[in-house]
Short mmCIF file of C-alpha atoms and ligand atoms in Angstrom, two decimals:
data_model
loop_
_atom_site.label_atom_id
_atom_site.label_comp_id
_atom_site.label_asym_id
_atom_site.label_seq_id
_atom_site.Cartn_x
_atom_site.Cartn_y
_atom_site.Cartn_z
CA UNK A 1 4.77 13.55 -9.27
CA UNK A 2 8.23 12.98 -9.12
CA UNK A 3 9.63 9.66 -7.63
CA UNK A 4 11.24 11.56 -4.73
CA UNK A 5 8.00 13.17 -3.30
CA UNK A 6 6.55 9.48 -3.08
CA UNK A 7 5.76 7.62 -0.28
CA UNK A 8 6.37 4.14 1.35
CA UNK A 9 3.22 2.74 0.18
CA UNK A 10 2.91 4.01 -3.20
CA UNK A 11 6.42 2.99 -4.07
CA UNK A 12 5.82 -0.03 -2.77
CA UNK A 13 2.86 -0.74 -4.87
CA UNK A 14 4.96 0.59 -8.04
CA UNK A 15 7.86 -1.59 -7.75
CA UNK A 16 5.50 -4.88 -7.27
CA UNK A 17 3.93 -3.50 -10.37
CA UNK A 18 6.64 -2.75 -12.24
CA UNK A 19 6.45 0.39 -13.12
CA UNK A 20 9.57 1.32 -11.10
CA UNK A 21 12.48 -0.53 -10.49
CA UNK A 22 14.75 0.09 -7.16
CA UNK A 23 17.37 1.25 -8.94
CA UNK A 24 15.70 4.12 -10.72
CA UNK A 25 14.18 5.27 -7.61
CA UNK A 26 17.24 5.17 -5.93
CA UNK A 27 19.83 6.54 -8.63
CA UNK A 28 16.87 9.76 -8.84
CA UNK A 29 17.41 9.93 -5.07
CA UNK A 30 21.11 9.99 -5.22
CA UNK A 31 20.32 12.66 -8.14
CA UNK A 32 17.89 14.79 -5.84
CA UNK A 33 21.07 14.76 -3.16
CA UNK A 34 23.78 15.64 -5.12
CA UNK A 35 21.84 18.69 -6.84
CA UNK A 36 19.75 19.99 -3.40
CA UNK A 37 21.88 18.67 -0.71
CA UNK A 38 23.95 21.73 -0.67
CA UNK A 39 21.39 23.78 0.57
CA UNK A 40 19.75 21.81 3.13
CA UNK A 41 23.18 19.83 4.48
CA UNK A 42 20.73 16.93 5.75
CA UNK A 43 23.53 14.01 4.99
CA UNK A 44 26.63 13.43 6.77
CA UNK A 45 27.66 10.36 4.79
CA UNK A 46 25.97 9.60 1.35
CA UNK A 47 26.35 5.71 1.14
CA UNK A 48 26.18 5.45 -2.92
CA UNK A 49 27.70 2.30 -3.96
CA UNK A 50 26.10 0.14 -1.05
CA UNK A 51 22.75 1.68 -1.88
CA UNK A 52 23.41 0.97 -5.71
CA UNK A 53 24.07 -2.16 -4.65
CA UNK A 54 21.36 -2.94 -1.99
CA UNK A 55 18.72 -2.03 -4.94
CA UNK A 56 19.79 -4.13 -7.66
CA UNK A 57 19.43 -7.22 -5.02
CA UNK A 58 15.81 -5.81 -4.45
CA UNK A 59 15.29 -5.67 -8.10
CA UNK A 60 16.59 -9.07 -8.31
CA UNK A 61 13.89 -10.51 -5.55
CA UNK A 62 11.58 -8.64 -7.35
CA UNK A 63 12.11 -10.16 -10.75
CA UNK A 64 11.91 -13.66 -9.01
CA UNK A 65 8.30 -12.67 -7.85
CA UNK A 66 10.48 -12.68 -3.99
CA UNK A 67 8.40 -9.69 -1.74
CA UNK A 68 9.81 -10.27 1.90
CA UNK A 69 8.47 -6.72 3.09
CA UNK A 70 6.97 -3.47 2.36
CA UNK A 71 10.03 -2.14 2.21
CA UNK A 72 11.89 -4.08 -0.05
CA UNK A 73 13.99 -1.32 -2.33
CA UNK A 74 12.79 1.68 -0.61
CA UNK A 75 15.33 4.27 0.29
CA UNK A 76 15.67 5.45 3.85
CA UNK A 77 17.86 8.01 5.30
CA UNK A 78 19.38 7.34 8.84
CA UNK A 79 20.64 9.29 11.71
CA UNK A 80 24.07 9.08 12.48
CA UNK A 81 23.57 8.18 16.15
CA UNK A 82 22.65 4.06 15.23
CA UNK A 83 25.93 1.73 14.13
CA UNK A 84 26.18 0.84 10.83
CA UNK A 85 28.46 -1.99 10.02
CA UNK A 86 31.13 -0.18 7.37
CA UNK A 87 29.72 3.05 7.37
CA UNK A 88 30.90 5.67 9.69
CA UNK A 89 28.48 6.88 12.57
CA UNK A 90 29.82 10.25 13.26
CA UNK A 91 27.38 11.01 16.29
CA UNK A 92 27.51 14.81 14.61
CA UNK A 93 30.31 14.73 16.74
CA UNK A 94 34.65 15.42 15.75
CA UNK A 95 35.33 12.44 18.42
CA UNK A 96 33.41 9.89 16.35
CA UNK A 97 34.28 11.94 13.05
CA UNK A 98 36.06 8.51 11.92
CA UNK A 99 34.99 5.63 13.77
CA UNK A 100 33.47 2.84 11.53
CA UNK A 101 31.66 0.64 13.85
CA UNK A 102 32.17 -3.32 14.00
CA UNK A 103 28.31 -3.86 13.72
CA UNK A 104 24.81 -3.14 12.81
CA UNK A 105 22.52 -1.50 15.47
CA UNK A 106 19.50 -3.99 15.56
CA UNK A 107 16.68 -1.52 13.83
CA UNK A 108 19.70 -1.61 10.80
CA UNK A 109 19.93 -5.22 10.95
CA UNK A 110 15.82 -5.21 11.14
CA UNK A 111 15.93 -3.07 7.94
CA UNK A 112 18.53 -5.31 6.32
CA UNK A 113 16.75 -7.88 6.45
CA UNK A 114 13.11 -6.26 5.08
CA UNK A 115 15.63 -5.39 2.27
CA UNK A 116 15.59 -1.48 2.42
CA UNK A 117 17.84 0.39 0.48
CA UNK A 118 20.02 2.56 2.81
CA UNK A 119 20.96 5.84 1.62
CA UNK A 120 23.37 6.82 3.99
CA UNK A 121 23.76 8.82 7.31
CA UNK A 122 22.00 12.52 8.34
CA UNK A 123 23.08 15.08 10.23
CA UNK A 124 22.53 15.77 13.97
CA UNK A 125 23.36 17.76 17.56
CA UNK A 126 25.87 16.50 18.68
CA UNK A 127 25.53 13.22 20.31
CA UNK A 128 21.80 14.45 19.60
CA UNK A 129 22.20 17.42 22.20
CA UNK A 130 20.01 19.93 21.35
CA UNK A 131 16.99 20.97 19.30
CA UNK A 132 17.93 22.60 16.11
CA UNK A 133 20.85 20.60 14.59
CA UNK A 134 22.90 23.61 14.87
CA UNK A 135 25.35 21.74 17.34
CA UNK A 136 26.65 19.28 14.44
CA UNK A 137 30.69 19.12 14.03
CA UNK A 138 29.61 18.94 10.08
CA UNK A 139 27.75 22.55 10.50
CA UNK A 140 24.25 22.84 10.19
CA UNK A 141 21.11 21.60 8.83
CA UNK A 142 18.63 24.30 6.53
CA UNK A 143 15.24 23.51 6.89
CA UNK A 144 13.63 23.09 3.72
CA UNK A 145 10.48 25.55 3.89
CA UNK A 146 12.99 28.30 4.87
CA UNK A 147 16.47 27.83 4.02
CA UNK A 148 17.83 30.46 6.77
CA UNK A 149 15.89 28.69 9.34
CA UNK A 150 16.70 25.29 11.82
CA UNK A 151 15.05 22.23 10.87
CA UNK A 152 14.86 21.42 14.55
CA UNK A 153 16.86 18.85 16.33
CA UNK A 154 18.67 16.65 17.17
CA UNK A 155 17.34 14.53 13.97
CA UNK A 156 17.28 17.84 12.12
CA UNK A 157 19.22 15.35 9.53
CA UNK A 158 16.76 12.99 8.61
CA UNK A 159 13.67 15.43 9.18
CA UNK A 160 14.82 17.59 6.36
CA UNK A 161 16.00 14.85 4.47
CA UNK A 162 12.55 13.27 4.51
CA UNK A 163 10.54 16.97 3.82
CA UNK A 164 13.42 17.92 0.97
CA UNK A 165 12.29 14.45 -0.58
CA UNK A 166 15.66 13.52 -0.14
CA UNK A 167 14.80 9.97 1.05
CA UNK A 168 11.57 8.15 1.17
CA UNK A 169 11.92 7.67 4.66
CA UNK A 170 14.24 8.10 7.81
CA UNK A 171 15.09 6.70 11.43
CA UNK A 172 15.80 9.30 13.86
CA UNK A 173 16.13 8.97 18.20
CA UNK A 174 14.29 11.12 20.34
CA UNK A 175 15.67 11.76 24.27
CA UNK A 176 13.33 14.59 25.00
CA UNK A 177 11.92 15.44 21.83
CA UNK A 178 14.40 14.77 19.18
CA UNK A 179 12.37 12.71 16.61
CA UNK A 180 8.67 14.78 16.76
CA UNK A 181 10.06 18.57 17.67
CA UNK A 182 12.27 18.53 14.06
CA UNK A 183 8.94 16.34 12.19
CA UNK A 184 6.92 19.59 13.96
CA UNK A 185 9.31 21.92 12.40
CA UNK A 186 9.84 20.13 8.88
CA UNK A 187 5.92 19.73 8.17
CA UNK A 188 5.90 15.65 8.53
CA UNK A 189 5.29 12.78 10.74
CA UNK A 190 7.49 11.51 13.57
CA UNK A 191 6.95 8.92 16.34
CA UNK A 192 8.62 8.55 19.79
CA UNK A 193 7.56 4.83 20.46
CA UNK A 194 6.82 3.35 24.41
CA UNK A 195 10.28 2.95 26.12
CA UNK A 196 11.12 -0.51 25.50
CA UNK A 197 9.13 -0.90 22.33
CA UNK A 198 12.06 -0.59 19.95
CA UNK A 199 15.83 -1.91 20.76
CA UNK A 200 18.78 0.67 21.39
CA UNK A 201 21.39 -1.98 20.59
CA UNK A 202 23.81 -0.03 18.49
CA UNK A 203 22.32 3.47 19.15
CA UNK A 204 24.81 5.56 20.83
CA UNK A 205 23.74 6.23 23.95
CA UNK A 206 22.66 9.61 24.92
CA UNK A 207 20.24 9.51 28.13
CA UNK A 208 19.66 5.80 28.42
CA UNK A 209 16.27 5.76 30.65
CA UNK A 210 14.83 8.41 27.81
CA UNK A 211 16.18 7.43 24.56
CA UNK A 212 14.29 5.58 21.81
CA UNK A 213 14.90 5.10 18.24
CA UNK A 214 11.79 5.72 15.68
CA UNK A 215 10.68 6.93 12.48
CA UNK A 216 10.21 9.89 10.56
CA UNK A 217 7.84 9.86 7.17
CA UNK A 218 5.49 11.42 5.01
CA UNK A 219 2.69 10.14 6.33
CA UNK A 220 1.09 8.02 9.15
CA UNK A 221 0.75 4.74 6.84
CA UNK A 222 4.57 5.23 6.01
CA UNK A 223 5.11 5.90 10.05
CA UNK A 224 2.95 2.37 10.81
CA UNK A 225 5.26 0.13 8.25
CA UNK A 226 8.27 1.55 9.51
CA UNK A 227 7.55 1.11 13.06
CA UNK A 228 6.48 -2.55 12.46
CA UNK A 229 9.97 -2.91 11.01
CA UNK A 230 12.00 -1.61 13.59
CA UNK A 231 9.82 -2.98 16.90
CA UNK A 232 10.01 -5.40 18.97
CA UNK A 233 11.83 -7.38 22.02
CA UNK A 234 15.77 -7.78 21.82
CA UNK A 235 18.35 -10.13 23.68
CA UNK A 236 20.73 -7.36 22.87
CA UNK A 237 18.74 -4.48 24.84
CA UNK A 238 17.50 -5.30 28.24
CA UNK A 239 15.02 -2.35 28.39
CA UNK A 240 13.52 -3.76 25.56
CA UNK A 241 10.15 -5.42 26.11
CA UNK A 242 8.86 -8.92 25.45
CA UNK A 243 5.39 -7.90 24.49
CA UNK A 244 3.93 -8.89 21.50
CA UNK A 245 3.67 -6.13 18.66
CA UNK A 246 1.11 -5.40 17.00
CA UNK A 247 0.21 -5.29 13.30
CA UNK A 248 -0.01 -1.07 13.29
CA UNK A 249 -1.05 -0.97 10.24
CA UNK A 250 -3.98 -2.05 11.41
CA UNK A 251 -4.61 1.01 13.43
CA UNK A 252 -4.97 3.06 10.43
CA UNK A 253 -8.64 3.23 10.70
CA UNK A 254 -10.25 6.78 9.67
CA UNK A 255 -12.49 6.72 12.70
CA UNK A 256 -12.61 8.51 15.93
CA UNK A 257 -16.03 8.22 17.19
CA UNK A 258 -16.44 8.20 21.09
CA UNK A 259 -12.34 8.53 21.37
CA UNK A 260 -11.47 10.65 24.38
CA UNK A 261 -9.10 13.36 23.95
CA UNK A 262 -7.04 15.53 26.72
CA UNK A 263 -6.14 18.78 26.16
CA UNK A 264 -3.79 19.81 29.23
CA UNK A 265 -4.53 22.94 30.28
CA UNK A 266 -0.52 23.50 30.81
CA UNK A 267 0.75 23.34 28.21
CA UNK A 268 -0.98 26.59 26.89
CA UNK A 269 1.27 28.48 28.19
CA UNK A 270 2.68 32.08 28.10
CA UNK A 271 5.57 32.05 25.30
CA UNK A 272 3.41 29.67 22.80
CA UNK A 273 3.46 31.66 19.46
CA UNK A 274 -0.05 32.54 18.25
CA UNK A 275 -0.33 30.69 14.74
CA UNK A 276 0.42 27.46 17.22
CA UNK A 277 -1.90 27.94 19.09
CA UNK A 278 -4.53 28.81 16.66
CA UNK A 279 -3.75 25.83 14.32
CA UNK A 280 -4.35 24.01 17.65
CA UNK A 281 -7.54 25.37 18.60
CA UNK A 282 -8.60 24.72 14.70
CA UNK A 283 -7.26 21.00 14.85
CA UNK A 284 -9.58 20.57 18.34
CA UNK A 285 -12.53 21.98 16.86
CA UNK A 286 -12.04 19.35 13.49
CA UNK A 287 -11.32 16.63 15.28
CA UNK A 288 -15.26 17.08 17.63
CA UNK A 289 -16.63 17.44 14.04
CA UNK A 290 -15.19 13.91 13.22
CA UNK A 291 -16.36 12.13 16.64
CA UNK A 292 -13.93 12.96 19.05
CA UNK A 293 -14.68 13.96 22.81
CA UNK A 294 -12.12 16.37 23.84
CA UNK A 295 -12.16 17.98 27.17
CA UNK A 296 -9.90 19.90 29.50
CA UNK A 297 -7.68 17.97 31.51
CA UNK A 298 -4.66 18.61 34.28
CA UNK A 299 -1.19 17.36 34.08
CA UNK A 300 -0.23 19.35 37.39
CA UNK A 301 3.54 18.87 37.45
CA UNK A 302 4.38 19.97 33.81
CA UNK A 303 5.74 22.89 34.67
CA UNK A 304 9.18 21.06 36.69
CA UNK A 305 9.94 18.65 33.86
CA UNK A 306 11.76 20.72 32.06
CA UNK A 307 14.08 21.48 35.12
CA UNK A 308 14.31 17.14 36.08
CA UNK A 309 14.99 16.37 32.84
CA UNK A 310 17.94 18.70 32.02
CA UNK A 311 19.39 16.70 35.52
CA UNK A 312 18.43 13.44 34.24
CA UNK A 313 19.75 13.43 30.79
CA UNK A 314 23.08 15.53 31.79
CA UNK A 315 24.30 12.91 34.43
CA UNK A 316 22.77 10.19 32.33
CA UNK A 317 25.10 11.96 29.70
CA UNK A 318 28.29 12.76 32.21
CA UNK A 319 28.40 8.85 32.83
CA UNK A 320 28.03 7.69 29.40
CA UNK A 321 30.13 9.87 27.97
CA UNK A 322 32.75 8.92 29.58
CA UNK A 323 33.84 5.65 27.44
CA UNK A 324 34.98 8.36 24.84
CA UNK A 325 38.90 8.70 26.27
CA UNK A 326 40.88 8.49 23.22
CA UNK A 327 41.85 4.57 23.58
CA UNK A 328 38.40 2.60 22.85
CA UNK A 329 37.07 5.13 20.44
CA UNK A 330 37.45 7.18 17.57
CA UNK A 331 39.76 10.81 17.81
CA UNK A 332 43.18 10.91 20.12
CA UNK A 333 44.87 13.61 20.37
CA UNK A 334 48.64 14.72 19.06
CA UNK A 335 51.45 15.69 21.70
CA UNK A 336 50.32 14.23 25.07
CA UNK A 337 52.42 13.68 28.29
CA UNK A 338 51.23 10.81 30.31
CA UNK A 339 47.70 8.90 30.05
CA UNK A 340 45.45 11.99 31.83
CA UNK A 341 46.84 14.77 29.52
CA UNK A 342 45.73 12.23 26.93
CA UNK A 343 42.27 11.93 27.95
CA UNK A 344 42.00 15.99 28.62
CA UNK A 345 43.44 16.82 25.54
CA UNK A 346 41.39 14.36 23.66
CA UNK A 347 38.11 15.41 25.13
CA UNK A 348 38.89 19.09 25.06
CA UNK A 349 39.35 18.76 21.06
CA UNK A 350 37.16 16.13 20.46
CA UNK A 351 33.55 17.39 22.25
CA UNK A 352 31.85 20.65 21.04
CA UNK A 353 30.41 23.34 23.99
CA UNK A 354 27.36 21.91 24.45
CA UNK A 355 28.91 18.37 25.42
CA UNK A 356 31.04 20.21 27.43
CA UNK A 357 28.24 22.06 29.07
CA UNK A 358 26.28 19.18 29.40
CA UNK A 359 29.23 16.34 30.99
CA UNK A 360 29.98 19.17 33.40
CA UNK A 361 26.10 19.55 34.32
CA UNK A 362 25.88 16.11 34.55
CA UNK A 363 29.00 15.38 36.81
CA UNK A 364 27.78 18.14 39.21
CA UNK A 365 24.63 16.99 39.91
CA UNK A 366 26.12 13.53 40.66
CA UNK A 367 28.95 14.39 43.03
CA UNK A 368 28.99 13.50 46.61
CA UNK A 369 26.98 15.42 48.66
CA UNK A 370 24.67 17.25 45.77
CA UNK A 371 23.13 13.64 44.66
CA UNK A 372 20.47 14.04 47.15
CA UNK A 373 19.60 17.70 46.20
CA UNK A 374 19.79 17.17 42.44
CA UNK A 375 19.79 14.03 41.13
CA UNK A 376 17.64 12.04 43.82
CA UNK A 377 15.03 14.89 43.66
CA UNK A 378 14.65 14.97 39.45
CA UNK A 379 13.91 10.99 39.93
CA UNK A 380 11.07 12.03 42.65
CA UNK A 381 10.11 14.42 40.05
CA UNK A 382 9.80 12.36 37.40
CA UNK A 383 8.13 9.85 39.06
CA UNK A 384 5.18 12.95 39.85
CA UNK A 385 5.15 13.12 35.94
CA UNK A 386 4.37 10.10 35.54
CA UNK A 387 1.70 9.24 37.70
CA UNK A 388 0.16 12.60 36.47
CA UNK A 389 -0.12 10.77 33.03
CA UNK A 390 -1.33 7.72 34.55
CA UNK A 391 -3.69 9.46 36.43
CA UNK A 392 -5.36 11.26 33.04
CA UNK A 393 -4.82 8.25 30.78
CA UNK A 394 -7.96 6.79 33.53
CA UNK A 395 -10.10 8.87 31.72
CA UNK A 396 -8.95 9.69 28.39
CA UNK A 397 -7.84 7.81 25.50
CA UNK A 398 -5.43 10.42 24.22
CA UNK A 399 -3.59 13.75 25.18
CA UNK A 400 -3.30 15.93 22.55
CA UNK A 401 -0.87 19.36 22.97
CA UNK A 402 1.31 21.29 20.33
CA UNK A 403 4.78 19.48 19.55
CA UNK A 404 7.04 22.79 20.09
CA UNK A 405 5.39 26.04 21.28
CA UNK A 406 6.56 27.76 17.82
CA UNK A 407 7.13 27.19 14.40
CA UNK A 408 10.83 26.96 13.10
CA UNK A 409 13.20 29.43 13.70
CA UNK A 410 16.00 31.26 12.62
CA UNK A 411 19.53 29.92 12.37
CA UNK A 412 21.69 31.21 15.19
CA UNK A 413 18.74 33.23 16.78
CA UNK A 414 18.84 30.64 20.08
CA UNK A 415 22.93 29.45 19.99
CA UNK A 416 23.52 32.17 22.71
CA UNK A 417 21.00 31.23 24.95
CA UNK A 418 20.92 27.60 26.12
CA UNK A 419 17.90 28.38 28.25
CA UNK A 420 15.92 29.21 25.23
CA UNK A 421 17.11 26.71 23.31
CA UNK A 422 15.94 23.92 26.14
CA UNK A 423 12.60 25.59 25.95
CA UNK A 424 11.75 24.53 22.45
CA UNK A 425 11.10 21.19 24.51
CA UNK A 426 8.59 22.05 27.04
CA UNK A 427 5.69 19.95 25.41
CA UNK A 428 8.00 16.82 24.58
CA UNK A 429 10.25 16.12 27.54
CA UNK A 430 7.31 14.70 29.88
CA UNK A 431 6.86 12.36 27.40
CA UNK A 432 10.58 10.78 27.82
CA UNK A 433 9.83 10.90 31.25
CA UNK A 434 7.14 9.53 31.65
CA UNK A 435 8.15 6.77 28.68
CA UNK A 436 4.97 6.86 27.10
CA UNK A 437 4.77 7.24 23.06
CA UNK A 438 3.89 10.29 21.50
CA UNK A 439 3.77 11.11 17.49
CA UNK A 440 3.55 14.65 15.98
CA UNK A 441 1.40 14.95 12.66
CA UNK A 442 1.35 18.57 10.87
CA UNK A 443 -1.99 20.54 11.71
CA UNK A 444 -1.10 23.74 9.69
CA UNK A 445 0.83 26.84 8.86
CA UNK A 446 2.34 29.66 10.00
CA UNK A 447 1.48 32.76 8.85
CA UNK A 448 5.45 32.55 7.41
CA UNK A 449 4.23 29.68 5.28
CA UNK A 450 6.26 27.48 8.42
CA UNK A 451 4.85 23.71 9.46
CA UNK A 452 3.26 23.45 12.57
CA UNK A 453 2.70 19.90 14.48
CA UNK A 454 0.59 18.89 16.86
CA UNK A 455 1.26 15.46 19.00
CA UNK A 456 -0.92 12.87 20.28
CA UNK A 457 0.22 11.07 23.34
CA UNK A 458 -0.94 7.59 24.22
CA UNK A 459 -0.58 5.05 27.23
CA UNK A 460 2.40 2.97 27.36
CA UNK A 461 2.31 0.30 24.33
CA UNK A 462 -0.89 1.75 22.99
CA UNK A 463 0.88 3.52 19.86
CA UNK A 464 -2.24 2.03 18.05
CA UNK A 465 -4.91 4.57 19.49
CA UNK A 466 -2.67 7.47 18.68
CA UNK A 467 -2.16 6.23 15.18
CA UNK A 468 -5.54 5.94 14.66
CA UNK A 469 -6.29 9.95 15.77
CA UNK A 470 -3.08 10.97 13.48
CA UNK A 471 -4.13 8.73 10.75
CA UNK A 472 -7.99 10.61 11.05
CA UNK A 473 -6.69 13.32 11.49
CA UNK A 474 -4.31 13.49 8.74
CA UNK A 475 -6.81 11.52 6.58
CA UNK A 476 -9.58 14.38 6.82
CA UNK A 477 -6.99 17.68 6.21
CA UNK A 478 -4.42 18.10 3.83
CA UNK A 479 -1.35 19.68 5.01
CA UNK A 480 1.01 16.47 4.98
CA UNK A 481 0.93 17.18 1.00
CA UNK A 482 2.04 20.39 0.38
CA UNK A 483 5.82 20.25 -0.61
CA UNK A 484 8.58 22.87 0.43
CA UNK A 485 9.70 25.34 -2.15
CA UNK A 486 13.27 23.81 -2.95
CA UNK A 487 13.88 22.45 -6.30
N1 LIG B 30 16.30 18.64 22.66
C1 LIG B 30 16.54 17.86 23.81
C2 LIG B 30 18.08 17.99 24.57
O1 LIG B 30 18.97 18.92 24.33
C3 LIG B 30 16.14 16.94 23.29
C4 LIG B 30 17.20 16.38 22.61
C5 LIG B 30 16.66 15.03 22.05
O2 LIG B 30 15.76 14.03 22.15
N2 LIG B 30 17.84 14.14 21.49
O3 LIG B 30 18.65 17.20 25.42
#
């Protein structure tokens, strides 16, 4: 198989055995990006020169017999929401189109310490607000499985880059589904860690009580490797937790015997595509055959999670995005009269329509007299959603749901109707509200040949069990081995 289709764990072996050098590998990927990315638009910025330098350094270390990590010399892509020192970080927005951070996000520092190679920054919905990557100032990303379809979002560029063979693995961020939903649309693996597991220092803030950084990879083993590299307490992020980080590779066990899997009845709603329902049902049958004990459970407040999320995330966003004032960061409008006019013009020009919609909704929800009716109510609903999960996990080890109600939809299909777009995250949002971990793995294809994903959810800080469930499922199936028809 060509180099660009291999996994981190395969390449690690080949690099150590000197069957390939990191430079050859990096050049192959840069060549691939040059050849196909005008069809996919996964990247906003390709950092070719830096990548080649990093690859050369990795090769020197290999030549000296130094192997500090599993990611040594492995080319990765980074969602353009993570600050990268010296490389522009746009967050998919005009307002940050020329912003060059003076520091690296903690997760980037960690990957640098592992001597990974950085190919560039990937496209995303502006400020991670969206489910299709169509809300990017830099234009949409195409799904490698069908170029007229979206890759999902908001980490659509990272998901498409992994799926199209334009990087070996990638990082994304997930506030309401932005890692798992694009992973399912693109036929790859995506994990949202427990809130507090991964540092958010240097992650451009959208909704701070929900945001988490996580990996997008070709298989579950690679997911464990990337997770191992980025997890852990960080004094720069007061929400990161000082729990011992387990070696997630140890969770790569192909065994489900006795595992209790709960299937929430509230997730099989009207509007779920028949192809998705079919793929999930046959997955449940397979899991049972391999020794899992599946049974129906109830998460009674599921219905209210989506509405509460759109109050909480817009409220937090309206406050977080106040910092883009034309003074401290990025774009400043020309030809203003006085400071208020400067703010107004800068923000009018700098933000796209979805970001403006959210700032307005959030400002409204937080304003005097409405706070109790909206924000406080939403916070109360959030507690109920979390309690649903706490209750369910008393009798079940993992929860299984579809990742998204439909496979990838057509570009332009939902842009006129924000509510339809918001519904794409109906199965992923409650997970962020509760702060628990979730992983999406490929579980089938629609009749049109589009990937379908299933989601395993776990208890707080129990990434191990969902990785074990996902690994067993993957190793007994071959959905993750199929490649999109792009060349
Ligand atoms: N699609 C959801 C939203 O638009 C989730 C986005 C995300 O997880 N960043 O808010």
